Tab-separated table of N, CA, C and O in Angstrom:
chain	number	residue	atom	x	y	z
A	1	UNK	N	-23.460	-9.808	2.137
A	1	UNK	CA	-23.706	-8.274	1.734
A	1	UNK	C	-24.514	-8.424	0.533
A	1	UNK	O	-25.220	-7.305	0.361
A	2	UNK	N	-24.457	-9.238	-0.429
A	2	UNK	CA	-25.224	-9.217	-1.785
A	2	UNK	C	-24.837	-8.319	-2.724
A	2	UNK	O	-25.541	-7.708	-3.482
A	3	UNK	N	-23.661	-8.042	-2.790
A	3	UNK	CA	-23.208	-6.928	-3.904
A	3	UNK	C	-23.356	-7.577	-5.296
A	3	UNK	O	-22.849	-8.837	-5.412
A	4	UNK	N	-23.840	-7.043	-5.959
A	4	UNK	CA	-23.769	-7.370	-7.497
A	4	UNK	C	-23.146	-6.462	-8.153
A	4	UNK	O	-23.394	-5.448	-8.087
A	5	UNK	N	-22.230	-7.003	-9.189
A	5	UNK	CA	-21.398	-6.197	-9.882
A	5	UNK	C	-22.194	-6.057	-11.154
A	5	UNK	O	-22.498	-7.074	-12.311
A	6	UNK	N	-22.499	-4.956	-11.704
A	6	UNK	CA	-22.960	-4.358	-13.149
A	6	UNK	C	-22.058	-3.963	-13.855
A	6	UNK	O	-22.743	-4.112	-15.272
A	7	UNK	N	-21.054	-3.367	-13.778
A	7	UNK	CA	-20.177	-2.806	-14.809
A	7	UNK	C	-18.838	-2.926	-14.287
A	7	UNK	O	-18.875	-2.421	-13.132
A	8	UNK	N	-17.896	-3.326	-15.111
A	8	UNK	CA	-16.391	-3.426	-14.597
A	8	UNK	C	-15.429	-3.191	-15.498
A	8	UNK	O	-15.460	-3.510	-16.767
A	9	UNK	N	-14.565	-2.048	-15.133
A	9	UNK	CA	-13.343	-1.606	-15.796
A	9	UNK	C	-12.358	-0.932	-15.034
A	9	UNK	O	-12.715	-0.670	-13.912
A	10	UNK	N	-11.091	-0.689	-15.633
A	10	UNK	CA	-10.039	-0.126	-14.730
A	10	UNK	C	-10.585	1.239	-14.268
A	10	UNK	O	-10.122	1.864	-13.346
A	11	UNK	N	-11.367	1.984	-15.141
A	11	UNK	CA	-11.808	3.365	-14.917
A	11	UNK	C	-12.967	3.506	-14.148
A	11	UNK	O	-13.240	4.380	-13.469
A	12	UNK	N	-13.950	2.458	-14.053
A	12	UNK	CA	-15.244	2.497	-13.650
A	12	UNK	C	-16.028	1.089	-13.035
A	12	UNK	O	-15.613	0.223	-13.918
A	13	UNK	N	-16.420	1.007	-11.913
A	13	UNK	CA	-16.857	-0.085	-11.587
A	13	UNK	C	-18.268	0.321	-10.804
A	13	UNK	O	-18.191	1.224	-10.318
A	14	UNK	N	-19.436	-0.531	-11.386
A	14	UNK	CA	-20.753	0.094	-10.654
A	14	UNK	C	-21.367	-1.489	-10.264
A	14	UNK	O	-21.103	-2.676	-10.705
A	15	UNK	N	-21.737	-1.278	-9.235
A	15	UNK	CA	-22.382	-2.327	-8.224
A	15	UNK	C	-23.592	-1.623	-7.475
A	15	UNK	O	-23.739	-0.698	-7.244
A	16	UNK	N	-24.220	-2.641	-7.121
A	16	UNK	CA	-25.338	-2.647	-6.246
A	16	UNK	C	-25.667	-3.581	-5.050
A	16	UNK	O	-25.049	-4.812	-5.062
A	17	UNK	N	-26.278	-3.159	-3.954
A	17	UNK	CA	-26.460	-3.972	-2.956
A	17	UNK	C	-27.786	-3.649	-2.087
A	17	UNK	O	-28.372	-2.655	-2.070
A	18	UNK	N	-28.492	-4.793	-1.599
A	18	UNK	CA	-29.651	-4.667	-1.038
A	18	UNK	C	-29.724	-3.702	0.328
A	18	UNK	O	-28.754	-4.040	1.157
A	19	UNK	N	-30.418	-3.011	0.863
A	19	UNK	CA	-30.566	-2.344	2.100
A	19	UNK	C	-30.859	-3.578	3.066
A	19	UNK	O	-30.052	-3.607	4.266
A	20	UNK	N	-31.893	-4.323	2.665
A	20	UNK	CA	-32.265	-5.259	3.590
A	20	UNK	C	-30.982	-6.461	3.898
A	20	UNK	O	-30.368	-6.681	3.042
A	21	UNK	N	-30.893	-6.453	5.205
A	21	UNK	CA	-29.857	-7.537	5.643
A	21	UNK	C	-28.280	-6.722	5.847
A	21	UNK	O	-27.436	-7.231	6.401
A	22	UNK	N	-28.676	-5.284	5.636
A	22	UNK	CA	-27.279	-4.487	5.932
A	22	UNK	C	-27.686	-3.452	6.683
A	22	UNK	O	-27.183	-2.294	6.524
A	23	UNK	N	-28.501	-3.596	7.452
A	23	UNK	CA	-29.157	-2.526	8.587
A	23	UNK	C	-28.290	-2.439	9.771
A	23	UNK	O	-27.890	-3.517	10.254
A	24	UNK	N	-28.439	-1.415	10.305
A	24	UNK	CA	-28.076	-1.144	11.951
A	24	UNK	C	-29.309	-1.399	12.639
A	24	UNK	O	-30.439	-1.447	12.065
A	25	UNK	N	-29.291	-1.696	14.131
A	25	UNK	CA	-30.426	-1.695	14.725
A	25	UNK	C	-31.822	-0.894	14.490
A	25	UNK	O	-32.999	-1.226	14.716
A	26	UNK	N	-31.719	0.335	14.038
A	26	UNK	CA	-32.838	1.347	13.977
A	26	UNK	C	-33.533	0.980	12.415
A	26	UNK	O	-34.212	1.745	12.200
A	27	UNK	N	-32.836	0.064	11.726
A	27	UNK	CA	-33.418	-0.222	10.255
A	27	UNK	C	-32.992	0.788	9.158
A	27	UNK	O	-33.316	0.652	8.098
A	28	UNK	N	-31.830	1.437	9.409
A	28	UNK	CA	-31.218	2.249	8.445
A	28	UNK	C	-30.067	1.544	7.981
A	28	UNK	O	-29.118	0.453	8.713
A	29	UNK	N	-29.695	1.812	6.674
A	29	UNK	CA	-28.413	1.124	6.102
A	29	UNK	C	-27.221	1.399	6.981
A	29	UNK	O	-27.016	2.721	7.359
A	30	UNK	N	-26.420	0.552	7.245
A	30	UNK	CA	-25.336	0.710	8.298
A	30	UNK	C	-24.204	1.413	7.532
A	30	UNK	O	-23.882	1.114	6.337
A	31	UNK	N	-23.532	2.327	8.214
A	31	UNK	CA	-22.415	3.027	7.507
A	31	UNK	C	-21.225	2.151	6.893
A	31	UNK	O	-20.628	2.438	6.236
A	32	UNK	N	-21.167	1.151	7.879
A	32	UNK	CA	-20.126	-0.122	7.626
A	32	UNK	C	-20.266	-0.741	6.397
A	32	UNK	O	-19.477	-0.952	5.557
A	33	UNK	N	-21.622	-0.895	5.780
A	33	UNK	CA	-22.223	-1.525	4.539
A	33	UNK	C	-21.624	-0.613	3.522
A	33	UNK	O	-21.206	-1.127	2.608
A	34	UNK	N	-22.138	0.649	3.567
A	34	UNK	CA	-21.815	1.458	2.509
A	34	UNK	C	-20.261	1.337	2.226
A	34	UNK	O	-19.756	1.565	1.117
A	35	UNK	N	-19.410	1.399	3.397
A	35	UNK	CA	-17.843	1.173	3.168
A	35	UNK	C	-17.534	0.092	2.349
A	35	UNK	O	-16.638	0.066	1.750
A	36	UNK	N	-18.253	-0.963	2.873
A	36	UNK	CA	-17.904	-2.467	2.386
A	36	UNK	C	-18.220	-2.351	0.587
A	36	UNK	O	-17.135	-2.892	-0.058
A	37	UNK	N	-19.351	-1.699	0.543
A	37	UNK	CA	-19.625	-1.684	-1.025
A	37	UNK	C	-18.484	-0.778	-1.611
A	37	UNK	O	-18.183	-0.959	-2.795
A	38	UNK	N	-18.426	0.289	-1.057
A	38	UNK	CA	-17.368	1.248	-1.735
A	38	UNK	C	-15.876	0.728	-2.044
A	38	UNK	O	-15.349	0.802	-2.901
A	39	UNK	N	-15.416	0.016	-0.774
A	39	UNK	CA	-14.167	-0.646	-0.974
A	39	UNK	C	-14.218	-1.843	-1.975
A	39	UNK	O	-13.315	-1.884	-2.690
A	40	UNK	N	-15.249	-2.580	-1.900
A	40	UNK	CA	-15.440	-3.568	-2.927
A	40	UNK	C	-15.322	-3.186	-4.373
A	40	UNK	O	-14.533	-3.621	-5.108
A	41	UNK	N	-16.022	-2.093	-4.605
A	41	UNK	CA	-15.938	-1.502	-5.924
A	41	UNK	C	-14.860	-0.900	-6.164
A	41	UNK	O	-14.088	-1.176	-7.515
A	42	UNK	N	-14.275	-0.115	-5.553
A	42	UNK	CA	-12.856	0.451	-5.632
A	42	UNK	C	-11.819	-0.508	-5.786
A	42	UNK	O	-11.010	-0.501	-6.628
A	43	UNK	N	-11.717	-1.522	-4.959
A	43	UNK	CA	-10.732	-2.600	-5.022
A	43	UNK	C	-10.645	-3.449	-6.453
A	43	UNK	O	-9.795	-3.726	-7.111
A	44	UNK	N	-12.034	-3.554	-6.843
A	44	UNK	CA	-12.129	-4.459	-8.236
A	44	UNK	C	-11.360	-3.726	-9.340
A	44	UNK	O	-10.691	-4.064	-10.140
A	45	UNK	N	-11.855	-2.115	-9.306
A	45	UNK	CA	-11.333	-1.298	-10.258
A	45	UNK	C	-9.744	-1.328	-10.101
A	45	UNK	O	-9.050	-1.237	-11.098
A	46	UNK	N	-9.223	-1.204	-9.059
A	46	UNK	CA	-7.615	-0.962	-8.768
A	46	UNK	C	-6.966	-2.256	-9.265
A	46	UNK	O	-5.882	-2.306	-9.973
A	47	UNK	N	-7.648	-3.284	-9.085
A	47	UNK	CA	-6.992	-4.636	-9.403
A	47	UNK	C	-7.125	-4.605	-10.911
A	47	UNK	O	-5.891	-5.291	-11.635
A	48	UNK	N	-8.041	-4.254	-11.623
A	48	UNK	CA	-8.262	-4.316	-12.950
A	48	UNK	C	-7.041	-3.543	-13.502
A	48	UNK	O	-6.426	-3.494	-14.608
A	49	UNK	N	-6.768	-2.061	-12.855
A	49	UNK	CA	-5.897	-1.066	-13.260
A	49	UNK	C	-4.495	-1.794	-12.892
A	49	UNK	O	-3.489	-1.540	-14.007
A	50	UNK	N	-4.191	-2.688	-11.864
A	50	UNK	CA	-2.794	-2.942	-11.652
A	50	UNK	C	-2.677	-3.921	-12.883
A	50	UNK	O	-1.277	-4.002	-13.280
A	51	UNK	N	-3.271	-4.792	-13.049
A	51	UNK	CA	-3.017	-5.812	-14.430
A	51	UNK	C	-2.209	-7.009	-13.946
A	51	UNK	O	-2.091	-7.412	-12.773
A	52	UNK	N	-2.099	-7.788	-14.980
A	52	UNK	CA	-1.457	-9.354	-14.674
A	52	UNK	C	-0.475	-9.064	-14.054
A	52	UNK	O	0.480	-8.323	-14.315
A	53	UNK	N	-0.210	-9.997	-12.849
A	53	UNK	CA	0.992	-10.418	-12.230
A	53	UNK	C	1.301	-9.131	-11.059
A	53	UNK	O	2.250	-9.065	-10.203
A	54	UNK	N	0.125	-8.377	-10.972
A	54	UNK	CA	0.214	-7.269	-9.611
A	54	UNK	C	-0.810	-7.317	-9.054
A	54	UNK	O	-2.087	-8.172	-9.545
A	55	UNK	N	-0.961	-7.004	-7.670
A	55	UNK	CA	-1.906	-6.811	-6.803
A	55	UNK	C	-2.330	-5.322	-6.420
A	55	UNK	O	-1.603	-4.672	-6.347
A	56	UNK	N	-3.658	-5.157	-5.947
A	56	UNK	CA	-3.772	-3.745	-5.275
A	56	UNK	C	-4.480	-4.261	-3.804
A	56	UNK	O	-5.429	-5.125	-3.591
A	57	UNK	N	-4.046	-3.586	-2.989
A	57	UNK	CA	-4.443	-3.529	-1.623
A	57	UNK	C	-4.896	-2.160	-0.957
A	57	UNK	O	-4.208	-1.417	-1.340
A	58	UNK	N	-5.882	-2.066	-0.373
A	58	UNK	CA	-6.448	-0.917	0.139
A	58	UNK	C	-5.437	-0.490	1.146
A	58	UNK	O	-5.114	-1.137	2.171
A	59	UNK	N	-5.360	0.835	1.161
A	59	UNK	CA	-4.397	1.569	2.356
A	59	UNK	C	-5.157	2.604	2.841
A	59	UNK	O	-4.764	3.008	3.942
A	60	UNK	N	-6.293	2.918	2.351
A	60	UNK	CA	-7.026	4.267	3.034
A	60	UNK	C	-8.431	4.237	2.206
A	60	UNK	O	-8.441	4.379	1.277
A	61	UNK	N	-9.558	4.503	3.263
A	61	UNK	CA	-10.475	4.727	2.869
A	61	UNK	C	-11.267	5.744	3.649
A	61	UNK	O	-10.984	5.844	5.033
A	62	UNK	N	-11.880	6.865	3.247
A	62	UNK	CA	-12.721	7.512	4.035
A	62	UNK	C	-14.280	7.818	3.367
A	62	UNK	O	-14.463	7.516	2.252
A	63	UNK	N	-15.341	7.988	4.097
A	63	UNK	CA	-16.677	8.064	3.578
A	63	UNK	C	-17.395	9.060	4.564
A	63	UNK	O	-17.280	9.502	5.786
A	64	UNK	N	-18.228	9.804	3.698
A	64	UNK	CA	-18.979	10.947	4.265
A	64	UNK	C	-20.462	10.381	3.979
A	64	UNK	O	-20.986	9.952	2.843
A	65	UNK	N	-21.445	10.215	5.130
A	65	UNK	CA	-22.547	9.451	5.035
A	65	UNK	C	-23.412	10.855	5.062
A	65	UNK	O	-23.631	11.408	5.932
A	66	UNK	N	-24.236	10.941	3.896
A	66	UNK	CA	-25.046	12.190	3.727
A	66	UNK	C	-26.548	11.825	3.877
A	66	UNK	O	-27.192	12.665	4.504
A	67	UNK	N	-27.102	10.696	3.961
A	67	UNK	CA	-28.273	10.450	4.262
A	67	UNK	C	-28.634	9.021	4.337
A	67	UNK	O	-27.628	8.140	4.080
A	68	UNK	N	-29.985	8.386	4.978
A	68	UNK	CA	-29.936	7.258	5.454
A	68	UNK	C	-30.897	6.536	4.122
A	68	UNK	O	-31.363	7.138	3.566
A	69	UNK	N	-30.751	5.223	4.174
A	69	UNK	CA	-31.877	4.346	3.278
A	69	UNK	C	-32.410	3.296	4.020
A	69	UNK	O	-31.418	2.755	5.028
A	70	UNK	N	-33.559	3.001	3.943
A	70	UNK	CA	-34.301	1.989	4.861
A	70	UNK	C	-34.840	1.002	4.022
A	70	UNK	O	-35.110	-0.085	4.662
A	71	UNK	N	-34.761	1.070	2.679
A	71	UNK	CA	-35.408	-0.025	1.960
A	71	UNK	C	-34.788	0.092	0.333
A	71	UNK	O	-34.035	0.989	-0.071
A	72	UNK	N	-34.981	-1.333	-0.438
A	72	UNK	CA	-34.608	-1.148	-1.897
A	72	UNK	C	-33.221	-1.375	-1.880
A	72	UNK	O	-32.572	-2.449	-1.209
A	73	UNK	N	-32.601	-0.966	-2.752
A	73	UNK	CA	-31.364	-1.128	-3.150
A	73	UNK	C	-30.305	0.241	-2.908
A	73	UNK	O	-30.733	1.122	-3.263
A	74	UNK	N	-29.032	0.048	-2.895
A	74	UNK	CA	-28.245	1.172	-3.124
A	74	UNK	C	-27.056	0.767	-4.274
A	74	UNK	O	-27.012	-0.409	-4.518
A	75	UNK	N	-26.792	1.954	-4.917
A	75	UNK	CA	-25.850	1.766	-6.108
A	75	UNK	C	-24.663	2.472	-5.765
A	75	UNK	O	-24.735	3.527	-5.520
A	76	UNK	N	-23.624	1.802	-6.087
A	76	UNK	CA	-22.251	2.354	-5.914
A	76	UNK	C	-21.357	2.615	-7.251
A	76	UNK	O	-21.641	1.659	-8.202
A	77	UNK	N	-20.832	3.589	-7.735
A	77	UNK	CA	-20.156	3.959	-8.945
A	77	UNK	C	-18.763	4.238	-8.364
A	77	UNK	O	-18.534	5.536	-7.800
A	78	UNK	N	-17.986	3.610	-8.806
A	78	UNK	CA	-16.511	3.856	-8.506
A	78	UNK	C	-15.802	4.618	-9.802
A	78	UNK	O	-15.776	3.708	-10.772
A	79	UNK	N	-15.200	5.593	-9.302
A	79	UNK	CA	-14.759	6.266	-10.698
A	79	UNK	C	-13.266	6.564	-10.457
A	79	UNK	O	-12.912	7.011	-9.390
A	80	UNK	N	-12.023	6.476	-11.358
A	80	UNK	CA	-10.961	6.558	-11.083
A	80	UNK	C	-10.497	7.843	-11.253
A	80	UNK	O	-10.861	8.737	-11.885
A	81	UNK	N	-9.809	8.376	-10.204
A	81	UNK	CA	-9.326	9.862	-9.764
A	81	UNK	C	-7.897	9.657	-10.174
A	81	UNK	O	-7.487	10.676	-10.848
A	82	UNK	N	-7.281	8.668	-9.783
A	82	UNK	CA	-5.664	8.682	-10.131
A	82	UNK	C	-5.362	7.371	-10.780
A	82	UNK	O	-5.721	6.395	-9.617
A	83	UNK	N	-4.519	6.848	-11.541
A	83	UNK	CA	-4.208	5.556	-11.747
A	83	UNK	C	-2.666	5.592	-12.153
A	83	UNK	O	-2.308	5.855	-13.363
A	84	UNK	N	-1.946	5.413	-11.113
A	84	UNK	CA	-0.474	5.286	-11.231
A	84	UNK	C	0.168	3.896	-11.252
A	84	UNK	O	-0.301	2.932	-11.139
A	85	UNK	N	1.605	3.961	-11.318
A	85	UNK	CA	2.062	2.786	-11.231
A	85	UNK	C	2.055	2.014	-9.970
A	85	UNK	O	2.116	0.818	-9.791
A	86	UNK	N	2.038	2.965	-8.760
A	86	UNK	CA	2.058	2.278	-7.157
A	86	UNK	C	0.854	2.543	-6.653
A	86	UNK	O	0.731	1.949	-5.507
A	87	UNK	N	0.065	3.562	-6.987
A	87	UNK	CA	-1.143	3.927	-6.236
A	87	UNK	C	-2.286	4.009	-7.441
A	87	UNK	O	-2.306	4.633	-8.229
A	88	UNK	N	-3.509	3.762	-6.830
A	88	UNK	CA	-4.670	4.168	-7.551
A	88	UNK	C	-5.854	4.650	-6.598
A	88	UNK	O	-5.920	3.878	-5.508
A	89	UNK	N	-6.581	5.711	-7.000
A	89	UNK	CA	-7.384	6.215	-6.129
A	89	UNK	C	-8.866	6.390	-6.750
A	89	UNK	O	-8.876	6.704	-7.968
A	90	UNK	N	-9.644	6.178	-6.134
A	90	UNK	CA	-11.230	5.862	-6.683
A	90	UNK	C	-12.155	6.790	-5.814
A	90	UNK	O	-11.964	6.771	-4.533
A	91	UNK	N	-12.878	7.484	-6.320
A	91	UNK	CA	-14.208	8.083	-5.680
A	91	UNK	C	-15.111	7.185	-6.032
A	91	UNK	O	-15.687	6.977	-7.024
A	92	UNK	N	-15.956	7.008	-4.880
A	92	UNK	CA	-17.168	6.058	-4.874
A	92	UNK	C	-18.354	6.795	-4.431
A	92	UNK	O	-18.402	7.264	-3.386
A	93	UNK	N	-19.214	6.893	-5.411
A	93	UNK	CA	-20.595	7.595	-4.991
A	93	UNK	C	-21.759	6.591	-4.760
A	93	UNK	O	-21.902	5.655	-5.730
A	94	UNK	N	-22.230	6.424	-3.642
A	94	UNK	CA	-23.604	5.439	-3.327
A	94	UNK	C	-24.815	6.474	-3.352
A	94	UNK	O	-25.101	7.156	-2.730
A	95	UNK	N	-25.781	5.865	-4.241
A	95	UNK	CA	-26.954	6.386	-4.267
A	95	UNK	C	-28.051	5.411	-3.906
A	95	UNK	O	-27.944	4.318	-4.129
A	96	UNK	N	-29.197	6.068	-3.589
A	96	UNK	CA	-30.548	4.974	-3.481
A	96	UNK	C	-31.397	4.809	-4.710
A	96	UNK	O	-31.034	5.417	-5.677
A	97	UNK	N	-32.502	4.304	-4.615
A	97	UNK	CA	-33.154	3.907	-5.952
A	97	UNK	C	-33.804	5.097	-6.240
A	97	UNK	O	-34.228	5.267	-7.595
A	98	UNK	N	-33.830	6.174	-5.662
A	98	UNK	CA	-34.320	7.489	-6.320
A	98	UNK	C	-33.250	8.396	-6.552
A	98	UNK	O	-33.515	9.521	-6.830
A	99	UNK	N	-32.075	7.920	-6.715
A	99	UNK	CA	-30.649	8.549	-7.106
A	99	UNK	C	-30.436	9.760	-6.296
A	99	UNK	O	-29.787	10.603	-6.457
A	100	UNK	N	-30.777	9.453	-4.954
A	100	UNK	CA	-30.195	10.589	-4.058
A	100	UNK	C	-29.013	9.981	-3.483
A	100	UNK	O	-28.956	8.688	-3.162
A	101	UNK	N	-27.939	10.828	-3.233
A	101	UNK	CA	-26.495	10.558	-2.771
A	101	UNK	C	-26.732	9.925	-1.260
A	101	UNK	O	-27.338	10.693	-0.275
A	102	UNK	N	-26.267	9.030	-0.992
A	102	UNK	CA	-26.439	8.305	0.427
A	102	UNK	C	-24.969	8.557	0.889
A	102	UNK	O	-24.938	8.891	2.209
A	103	UNK	N	-23.853	8.161	0.148
A	103	UNK	CA	-22.359	8.181	0.751
A	103	UNK	C	-21.446	8.725	-0.250
A	103	UNK	O	-21.616	8.363	-1.534
A	104	UNK	N	-20.596	9.287	0.055
A	104	UNK	CA	-19.509	9.581	-0.935
A	104	UNK	C	-18.290	9.179	-0.161
A	104	UNK	O	-17.732	9.468	1.016
A	105	UNK	N	-17.428	8.216	-0.778
A	105	UNK	CA	-16.355	7.627	-0.394
A	105	UNK	C	-14.850	7.817	-1.385
A	105	UNK	O	-15.116	8.045	-2.616
A	106	UNK	N	-13.870	7.669	-0.786
A	106	UNK	CA	-12.723	7.660	-1.476
A	106	UNK	C	-11.876	6.601	-1.108
A	106	UNK	O	-11.462	6.266	0.053
A	107	UNK	N	-11.245	6.042	-2.082
A	107	UNK	CA	-10.315	4.685	-1.669
A	107	UNK	C	-9.078	4.897	-2.282
A	107	UNK	O	-9.001	5.104	-3.464
A	108	UNK	N	-8.066	4.541	-1.629
A	108	UNK	CA	-6.648	4.698	-2.298
A	108	UNK	C	-6.071	3.236	-2.112
A	108	UNK	O	-5.964	2.536	-1.045
A	109	UNK	N	-5.574	2.574	-3.193
A	109	UNK	CA	-4.856	1.136	-3.133
A	109	UNK	C	-3.625	1.400	-3.628
A	109	UNK	O	-3.086	2.107	-4.291
A	110	UNK	N	-2.701	0.473	-2.707
A	110	UNK	CA	-1.386	0.504	-3.172
A	110	UNK	C	-1.137	-0.635	-4.311
A	110	UNK	O	-1.870	-1.596	-4.024
A	111	UNK	N	-0.472	-0.353	-5.109
A	111	UNK	CA	-0.197	-1.234	-6.450
A	111	UNK	C	1.163	-2.036	-6.242
A	111	UNK	O	2.285	-1.519	-5.992
A	112	UNK	N	1.217	-3.530	-6.116
A	112	UNK	CA	2.582	-4.172	-5.863
A	112	UNK	C	2.448	-5.370	-6.908
A	112	UNK	O	1.598	-5.834	-7.261
A	113	UNK	N	3.975	-5.968	-6.888
A	113	UNK	CA	3.911	-7.045	-7.808
A	113	UNK	C	3.318	-7.999	-6.959
A	113	UNK	O	3.505	-8.254	-5.690
A	114	UNK	N	2.570	-9.260	-7.680
A	114	UNK	CA	2.004	-10.258	-7.114
A	114	UNK	C	3.028	-11.175	-6.333
A	114	UNK	O	4.072	-11.191	-6.795
A	115	UNK	N	2.898	-11.747	-5.081
A	115	UNK	CA	4.049	-12.772	-4.371
A	115	UNK	C	4.178	-13.677	-5.412
A	115	UNK	O	3.371	-14.458	-6.192
A	116	UNK	N	5.425	-13.977	-5.822
A	116	UNK	CA	5.935	-15.053	-6.616
A	116	UNK	C	5.739	-15.012	-8.077
A	116	UNK	O	5.981	-15.513	-8.964
A	117	UNK	N	5.471	-13.442	-8.304
A	117	UNK	CA	5.405	-13.265	-9.800
A	117	UNK	C	6.867	-12.587	-10.338
A	117	UNK	O	7.569	-12.382	-9.767
């Protein structure tokens, strides 16, 4: 997928991904690729929120695809909406190189003790 992480914290994770290699047959960024980017960013943030000895596993993701991208990169910004003891939710906004919104996603992760912790 070629995801590159640019900023990571429990509150916010930023990453980008090339459109090339992540397209559907018509040459447009695949909606599933946008979801992979969103879940990757949100999961990293949730893992950081969970802390040592705990894990975060995705339990729900939804995405609205606003427009297509055919070249360059897309950038995702995952921002924490809720960070509790057992759940963490992130909104992920994916934009193109011209800062146009491509996709808005929301990811909820369940936080559990790590196996053997």
